[in-house]
XYZ file of C-alpha atoms in Angstrom:
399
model
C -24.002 -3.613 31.806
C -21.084 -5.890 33.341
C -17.544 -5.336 32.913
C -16.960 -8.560 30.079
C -19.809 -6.852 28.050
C -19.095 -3.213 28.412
C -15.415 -4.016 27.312
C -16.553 -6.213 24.531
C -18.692 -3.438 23.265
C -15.632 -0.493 23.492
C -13.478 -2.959 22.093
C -16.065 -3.054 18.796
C -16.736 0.622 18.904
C -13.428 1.757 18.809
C -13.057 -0.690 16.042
C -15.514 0.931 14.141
C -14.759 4.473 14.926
C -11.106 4.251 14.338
C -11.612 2.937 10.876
C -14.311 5.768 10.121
C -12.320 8.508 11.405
C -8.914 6.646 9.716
C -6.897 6.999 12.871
C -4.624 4.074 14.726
C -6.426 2.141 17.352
C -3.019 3.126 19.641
C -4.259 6.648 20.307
C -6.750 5.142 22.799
C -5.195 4.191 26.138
C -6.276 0.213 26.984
C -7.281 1.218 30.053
C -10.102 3.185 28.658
C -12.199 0.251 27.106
C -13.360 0.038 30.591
C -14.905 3.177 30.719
C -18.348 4.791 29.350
C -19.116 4.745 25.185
C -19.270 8.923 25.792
C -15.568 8.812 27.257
C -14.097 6.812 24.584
C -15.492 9.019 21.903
C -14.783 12.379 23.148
C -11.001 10.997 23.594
C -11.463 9.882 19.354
C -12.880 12.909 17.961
C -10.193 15.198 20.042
C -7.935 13.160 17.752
C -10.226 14.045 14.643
C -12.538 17.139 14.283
C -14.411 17.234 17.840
C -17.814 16.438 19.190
C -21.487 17.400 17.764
C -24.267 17.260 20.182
C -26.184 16.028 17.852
C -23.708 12.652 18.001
C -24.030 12.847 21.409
C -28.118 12.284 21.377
C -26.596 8.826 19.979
C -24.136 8.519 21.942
C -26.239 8.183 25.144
C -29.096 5.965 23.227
C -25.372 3.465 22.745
C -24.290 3.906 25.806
C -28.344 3.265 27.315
C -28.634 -0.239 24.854
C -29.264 -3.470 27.221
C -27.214 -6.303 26.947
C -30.617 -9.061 27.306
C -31.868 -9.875 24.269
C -35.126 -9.184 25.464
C -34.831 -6.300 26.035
C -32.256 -4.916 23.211
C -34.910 -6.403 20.895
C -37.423 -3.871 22.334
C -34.815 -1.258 21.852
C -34.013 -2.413 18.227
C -37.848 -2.104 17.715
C -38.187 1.728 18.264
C -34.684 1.766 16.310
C -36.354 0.362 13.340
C -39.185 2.557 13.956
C -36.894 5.757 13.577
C -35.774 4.342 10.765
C -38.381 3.916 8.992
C -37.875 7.567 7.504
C -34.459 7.955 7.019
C -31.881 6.624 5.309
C -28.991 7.117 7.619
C -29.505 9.032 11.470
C -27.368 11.559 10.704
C -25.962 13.188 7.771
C -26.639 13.776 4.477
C -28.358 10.888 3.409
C -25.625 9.341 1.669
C -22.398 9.295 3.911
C -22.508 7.544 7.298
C -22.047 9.907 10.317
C -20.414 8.864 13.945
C -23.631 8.285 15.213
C -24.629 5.869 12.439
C -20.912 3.973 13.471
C -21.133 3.765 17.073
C -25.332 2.539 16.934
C -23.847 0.332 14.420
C -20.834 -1.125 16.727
C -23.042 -1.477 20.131
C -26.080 -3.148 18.255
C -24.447 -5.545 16.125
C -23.850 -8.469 18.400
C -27.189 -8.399 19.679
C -28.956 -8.347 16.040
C -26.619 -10.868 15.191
C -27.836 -13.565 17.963
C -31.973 -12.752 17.436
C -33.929 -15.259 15.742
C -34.862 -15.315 12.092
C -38.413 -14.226 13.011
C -37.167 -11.510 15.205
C -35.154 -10.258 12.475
C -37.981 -10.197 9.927
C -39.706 -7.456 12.362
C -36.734 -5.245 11.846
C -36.605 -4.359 7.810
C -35.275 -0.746 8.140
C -32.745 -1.848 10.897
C -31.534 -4.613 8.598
C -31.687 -2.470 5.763
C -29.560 0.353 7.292
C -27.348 -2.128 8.819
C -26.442 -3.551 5.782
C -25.841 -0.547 3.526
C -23.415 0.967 7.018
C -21.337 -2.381 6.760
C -20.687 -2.074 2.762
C -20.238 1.712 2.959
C -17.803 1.315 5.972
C -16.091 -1.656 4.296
C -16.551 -3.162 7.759
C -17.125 -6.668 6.032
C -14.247 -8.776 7.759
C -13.991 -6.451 10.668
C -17.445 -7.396 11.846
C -19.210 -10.349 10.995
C -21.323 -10.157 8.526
C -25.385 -8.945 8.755
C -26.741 -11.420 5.995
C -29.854 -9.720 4.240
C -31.715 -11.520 1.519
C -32.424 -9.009 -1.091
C -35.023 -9.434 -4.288
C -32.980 -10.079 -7.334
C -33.624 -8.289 -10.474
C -34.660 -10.152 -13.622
C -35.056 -8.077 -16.954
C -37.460 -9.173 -18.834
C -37.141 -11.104 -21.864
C -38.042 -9.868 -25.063
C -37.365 -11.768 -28.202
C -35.698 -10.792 -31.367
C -37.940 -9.030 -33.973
C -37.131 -12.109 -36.407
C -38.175 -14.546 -33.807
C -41.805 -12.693 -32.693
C -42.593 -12.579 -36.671
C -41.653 -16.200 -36.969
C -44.132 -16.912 -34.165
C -46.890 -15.110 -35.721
C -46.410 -16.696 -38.588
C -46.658 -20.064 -36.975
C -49.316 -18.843 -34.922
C -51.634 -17.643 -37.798
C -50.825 -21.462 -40.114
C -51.845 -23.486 -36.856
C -54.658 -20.778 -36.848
C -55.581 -21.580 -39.933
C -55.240 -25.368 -40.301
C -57.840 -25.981 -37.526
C -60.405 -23.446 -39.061
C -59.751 -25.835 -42.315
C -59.972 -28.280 -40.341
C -63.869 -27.360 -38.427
C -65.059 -26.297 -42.115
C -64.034 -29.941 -43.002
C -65.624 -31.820 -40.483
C -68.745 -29.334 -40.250
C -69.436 -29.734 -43.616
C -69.078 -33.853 -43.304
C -71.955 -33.314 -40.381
C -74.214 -30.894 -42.453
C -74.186 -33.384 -45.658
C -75.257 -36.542 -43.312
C -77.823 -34.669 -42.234
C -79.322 -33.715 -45.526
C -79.058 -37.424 -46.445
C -81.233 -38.594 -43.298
C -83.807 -35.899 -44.283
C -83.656 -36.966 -47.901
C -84.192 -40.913 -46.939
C -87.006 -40.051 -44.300
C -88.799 -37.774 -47.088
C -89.107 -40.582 -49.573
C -90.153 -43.563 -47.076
C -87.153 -45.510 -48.119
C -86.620 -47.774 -45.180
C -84.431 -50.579 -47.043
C -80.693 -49.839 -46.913
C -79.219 -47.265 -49.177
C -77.957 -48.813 -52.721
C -74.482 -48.561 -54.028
C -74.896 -44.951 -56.013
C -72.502 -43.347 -58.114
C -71.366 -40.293 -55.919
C -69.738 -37.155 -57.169
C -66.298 -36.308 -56.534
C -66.726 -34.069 -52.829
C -66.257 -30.938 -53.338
C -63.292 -29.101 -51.804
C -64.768 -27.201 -48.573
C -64.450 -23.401 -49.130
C -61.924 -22.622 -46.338
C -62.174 -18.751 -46.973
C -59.433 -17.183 -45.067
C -58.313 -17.727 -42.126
C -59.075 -15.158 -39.068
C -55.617 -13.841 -38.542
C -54.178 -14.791 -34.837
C -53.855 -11.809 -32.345
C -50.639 -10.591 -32.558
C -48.072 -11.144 -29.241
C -46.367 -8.669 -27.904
C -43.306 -9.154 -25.809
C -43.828 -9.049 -22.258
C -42.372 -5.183 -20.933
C -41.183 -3.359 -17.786
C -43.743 -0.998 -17.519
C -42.284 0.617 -14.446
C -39.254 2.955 -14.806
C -36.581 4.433 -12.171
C -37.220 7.330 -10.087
C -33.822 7.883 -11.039
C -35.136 9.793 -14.501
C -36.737 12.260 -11.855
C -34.447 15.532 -11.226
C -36.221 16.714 -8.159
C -35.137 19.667 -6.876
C -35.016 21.724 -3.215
C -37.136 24.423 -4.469
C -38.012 27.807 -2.789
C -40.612 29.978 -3.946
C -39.689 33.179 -4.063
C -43.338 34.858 -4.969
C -46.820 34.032 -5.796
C -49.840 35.156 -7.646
C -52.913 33.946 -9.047
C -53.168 32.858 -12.802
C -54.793 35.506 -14.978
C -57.183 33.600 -16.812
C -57.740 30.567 -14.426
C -59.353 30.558 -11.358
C -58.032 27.227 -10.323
C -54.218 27.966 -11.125
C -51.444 29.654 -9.311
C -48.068 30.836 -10.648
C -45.246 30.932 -9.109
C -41.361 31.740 -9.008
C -39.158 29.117 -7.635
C -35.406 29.232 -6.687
C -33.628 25.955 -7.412
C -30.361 27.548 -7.284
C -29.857 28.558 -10.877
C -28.951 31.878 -11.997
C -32.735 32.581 -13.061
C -36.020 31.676 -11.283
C -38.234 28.953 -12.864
C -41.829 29.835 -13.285
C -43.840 27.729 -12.600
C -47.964 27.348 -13.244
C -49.867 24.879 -10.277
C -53.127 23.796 -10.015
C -52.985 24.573 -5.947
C -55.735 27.882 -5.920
C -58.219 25.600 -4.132
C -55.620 24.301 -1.504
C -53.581 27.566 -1.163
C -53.438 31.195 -0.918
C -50.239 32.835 -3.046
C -49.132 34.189 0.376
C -49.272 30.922 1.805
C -46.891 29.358 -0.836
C -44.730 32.595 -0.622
C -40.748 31.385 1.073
C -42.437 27.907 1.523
C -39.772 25.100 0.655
C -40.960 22.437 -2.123
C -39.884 19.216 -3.952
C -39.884 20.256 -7.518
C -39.096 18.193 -10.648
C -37.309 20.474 -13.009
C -36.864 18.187 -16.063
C -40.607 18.093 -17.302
C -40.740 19.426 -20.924
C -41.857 23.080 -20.128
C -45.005 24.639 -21.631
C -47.678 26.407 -21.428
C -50.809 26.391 -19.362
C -53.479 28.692 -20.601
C -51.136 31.180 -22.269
C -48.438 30.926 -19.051
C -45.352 29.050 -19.880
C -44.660 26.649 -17.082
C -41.015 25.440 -16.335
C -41.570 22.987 -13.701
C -43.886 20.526 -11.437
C -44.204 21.138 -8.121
C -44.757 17.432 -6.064
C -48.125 17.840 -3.853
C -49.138 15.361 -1.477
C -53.001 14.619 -1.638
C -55.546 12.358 0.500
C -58.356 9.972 -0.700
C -60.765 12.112 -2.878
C -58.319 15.359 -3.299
C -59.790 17.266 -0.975
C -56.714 18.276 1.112
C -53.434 18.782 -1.222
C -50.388 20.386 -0.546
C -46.705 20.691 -1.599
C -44.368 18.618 0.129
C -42.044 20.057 2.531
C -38.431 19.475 2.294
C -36.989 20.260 5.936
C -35.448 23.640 6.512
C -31.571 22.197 6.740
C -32.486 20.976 3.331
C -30.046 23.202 0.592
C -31.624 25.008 -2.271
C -31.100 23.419 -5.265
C -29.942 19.991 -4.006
C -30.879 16.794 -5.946
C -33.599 14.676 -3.814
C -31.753 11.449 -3.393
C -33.097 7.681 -2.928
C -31.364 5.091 -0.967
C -29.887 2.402 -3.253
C -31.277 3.929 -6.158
C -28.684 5.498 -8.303
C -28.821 6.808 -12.001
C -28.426 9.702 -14.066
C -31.537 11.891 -14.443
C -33.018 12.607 -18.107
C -31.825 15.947 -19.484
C -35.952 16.427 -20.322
C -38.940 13.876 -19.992
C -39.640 12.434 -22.866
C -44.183 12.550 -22.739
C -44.350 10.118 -25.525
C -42.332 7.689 -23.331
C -44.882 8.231 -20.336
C -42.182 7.948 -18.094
C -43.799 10.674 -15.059
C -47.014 8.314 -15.706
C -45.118 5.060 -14.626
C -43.406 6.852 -11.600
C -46.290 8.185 -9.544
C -48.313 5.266 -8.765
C -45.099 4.451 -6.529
C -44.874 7.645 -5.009
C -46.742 7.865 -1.581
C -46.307 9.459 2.164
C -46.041 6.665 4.955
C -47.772 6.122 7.897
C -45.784 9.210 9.135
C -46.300 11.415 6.766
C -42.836 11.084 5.075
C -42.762 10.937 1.249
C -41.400 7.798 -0.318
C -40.844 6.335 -3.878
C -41.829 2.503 -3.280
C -41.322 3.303 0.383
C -37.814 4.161 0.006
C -37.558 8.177 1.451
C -37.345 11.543 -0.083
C -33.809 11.998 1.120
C -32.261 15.431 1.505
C -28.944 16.778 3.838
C -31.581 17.858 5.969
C -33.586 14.713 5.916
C -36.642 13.894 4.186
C -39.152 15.531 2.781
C -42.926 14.957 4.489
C -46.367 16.242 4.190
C -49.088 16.797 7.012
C -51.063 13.927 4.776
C -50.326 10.458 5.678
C -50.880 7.760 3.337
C -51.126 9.983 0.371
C -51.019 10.022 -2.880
C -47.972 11.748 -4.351
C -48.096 13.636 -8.013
């Protein structure tokens, strides 16, 4: 890296760490921009809280990142592909730590000169560079990464009064042509009886003026009533409604009157363990299960499953034809009890699951592992402080 660049670069990381770490720009010497990205931040975070090794893994991948675009595209590549599971690199999936700062800093001119093809490759890069920007209020510091994102449009679903006026306009235009094809089917049918009539008798001169009866009015009957619309719905609902839960299970045993259920006792961090009932005998011993983390949703209406009451549902990962299931595994820095969080999806879980709403039936088709295993809600991860959760399964299905 030459001198111009590597200064540019400090220049932009201490801009960016300084403002994380709220501390004046003064307390590094000028003379320092000249040195290595590892330098500059030991001398910042002697002014803060003082180094983690773990920043220091990013550290040297900053300090490491070409200045070609070539090549940094290549880098921003496996970036992406690190990515692809996380929300953040470090932290708890919802505050940006140092190393998500200085990555951001050294990368940023180099994703801001690539080509609108070469960006389209990157979606988790883009996607993490945008929410670091916002969250860091760097907007004006840096220029901006510009990400096109899907706008939401609720549906629109008319006033009661209006959909009954429409159905009854529906069902009179309804009924006007069926008047209408009696009408013009009965006009047909009486021609024809009068051909048959004048063929029968031999009668080949023109018809003569006859006195006709009055026609009769056609017997419309009623009307077939018109289908009734119904306003075009969301079917799909947030994962948001979910409270998923860092679970432990404390102990295990089989059901006592079904072979194919387990039952166990789960520590989400409440005073009392949850009992739970699973159908996981097929896939799982009770000592496997035993102090085995899992992703549990704790606001399903509990009840009972043949005679055991059942307080919870424990998220299993399963391939094509269920036959390999298992829980998912939230990692071990994961705390018990924690909410399972979703990037960019916020909202206030329901107290309890409404089953008449089918709201758990609308979630799952979303929920899936990745190519990596990793589990996802519309491909967005699992997030916990430890990361995310995952499963040995890729490409499952998740319910």
């Amino acid at each position: 890296m030459g001198a111009p660049e590597s200064r540019s670069r400090n220049q932009s990381l201490v801009l960016a760490l300084t403002h994380h770490l709220s501390l004046d720009p003064n307390v590094i010497p000028a003379g320092s921009l000249d040195g290595d990205v590892k330098s500059l931040y030991l001398n910042l975070v002697a002014a803060a809280s003082g180094s983690n090794e773990e920043v220091l893994k990013w550290v040297a991948f900053a300090e490491a990142f070409p200045v070609a675009l070539e090549a940094s595209f290549e880098e921003l590549k496996r970036l992406n592909d690190e990515l692809s599971g996380k929300s953040l690199l470090l932290g708890n999936g919802l505050k940006p730590s140092e190393a998500d700062v200085i990555v951001f800093s050294v990368i940023h001119s180099s994703l801001i000169n690539l080509s609108d093809a070469n960006r389209e490759k990157l979606p988790h890069v883009l996607r993490w560079m945008d929410y670091i920007q916002h969250k860091e209020n760097f907007v004006g510091l840096f220029e901006e990464i510009l990400l096109t994102k899907p706008e939401f449009e609720p549906p629109v679903t008319k006033p009661v009064g209006a959909v009954e006026a429409d159905l009854k306009s529906n069902k009179t235009e309804q009924s006007t042509k069926n008047a209408s094809k009696s009408e013009a089917d009965i006009s047909k049918d009486k021609n024809k009886a009068e051909n048959i009539k004048g063929k029968s008798t031999g009668d080949n001169e023109p018809n003569k003026a006859k006195a006709k009866p009055a026609d009769k009015e056609p017997n419309k009957g009623k009307a077939k009533p018109a289908d009734k619309e119904v306003p075009d719905k969301d079917n799909e609902v947030s994962v948001s409604l979910l409270n998923i839960r860092v679970g432990l299970i404390r102990k295990a045993w089989k059901h006592p009157s079904a072979d194919s259920l387990l039952v166990e006792e789960i520590d989400v961090g409440e005073a009392k363990l949850r009992q739970v009932v699973s159908g996981l005998a097929k896939y799982c011993s009770p000592d496997e299960l035993t102090n085995r983390r899992v992703a549990l949703i704790t606001n399903v209406k509990p009840g009972k499953l043949r005679d055991v009451v059942s307080e919870g549902l424990v998220l299993c990962a399963s391939n094509e034809g269920s036959t390999v299931v298992e829980p998912l595994l939230p990692p071990e820095g994961a705390k018990i009890g924690e909410r399972v969080s979703f990037s960019g999806i916020d909202g206030k879980p329901e107290d309890v699951l409404n089953p008449k709403k089918k709201q758990l039936e609308k979630i799952t088709p979303h929920l899936f592992t990745d190519d990596k295993g990793v589990a996802t809600f519309k491909g967005i991860p699992f997030m916990t402080s430890g990361g995310p959760c995952t499963s040995s399964i890729p490409r499952a299905t998740i319910k």
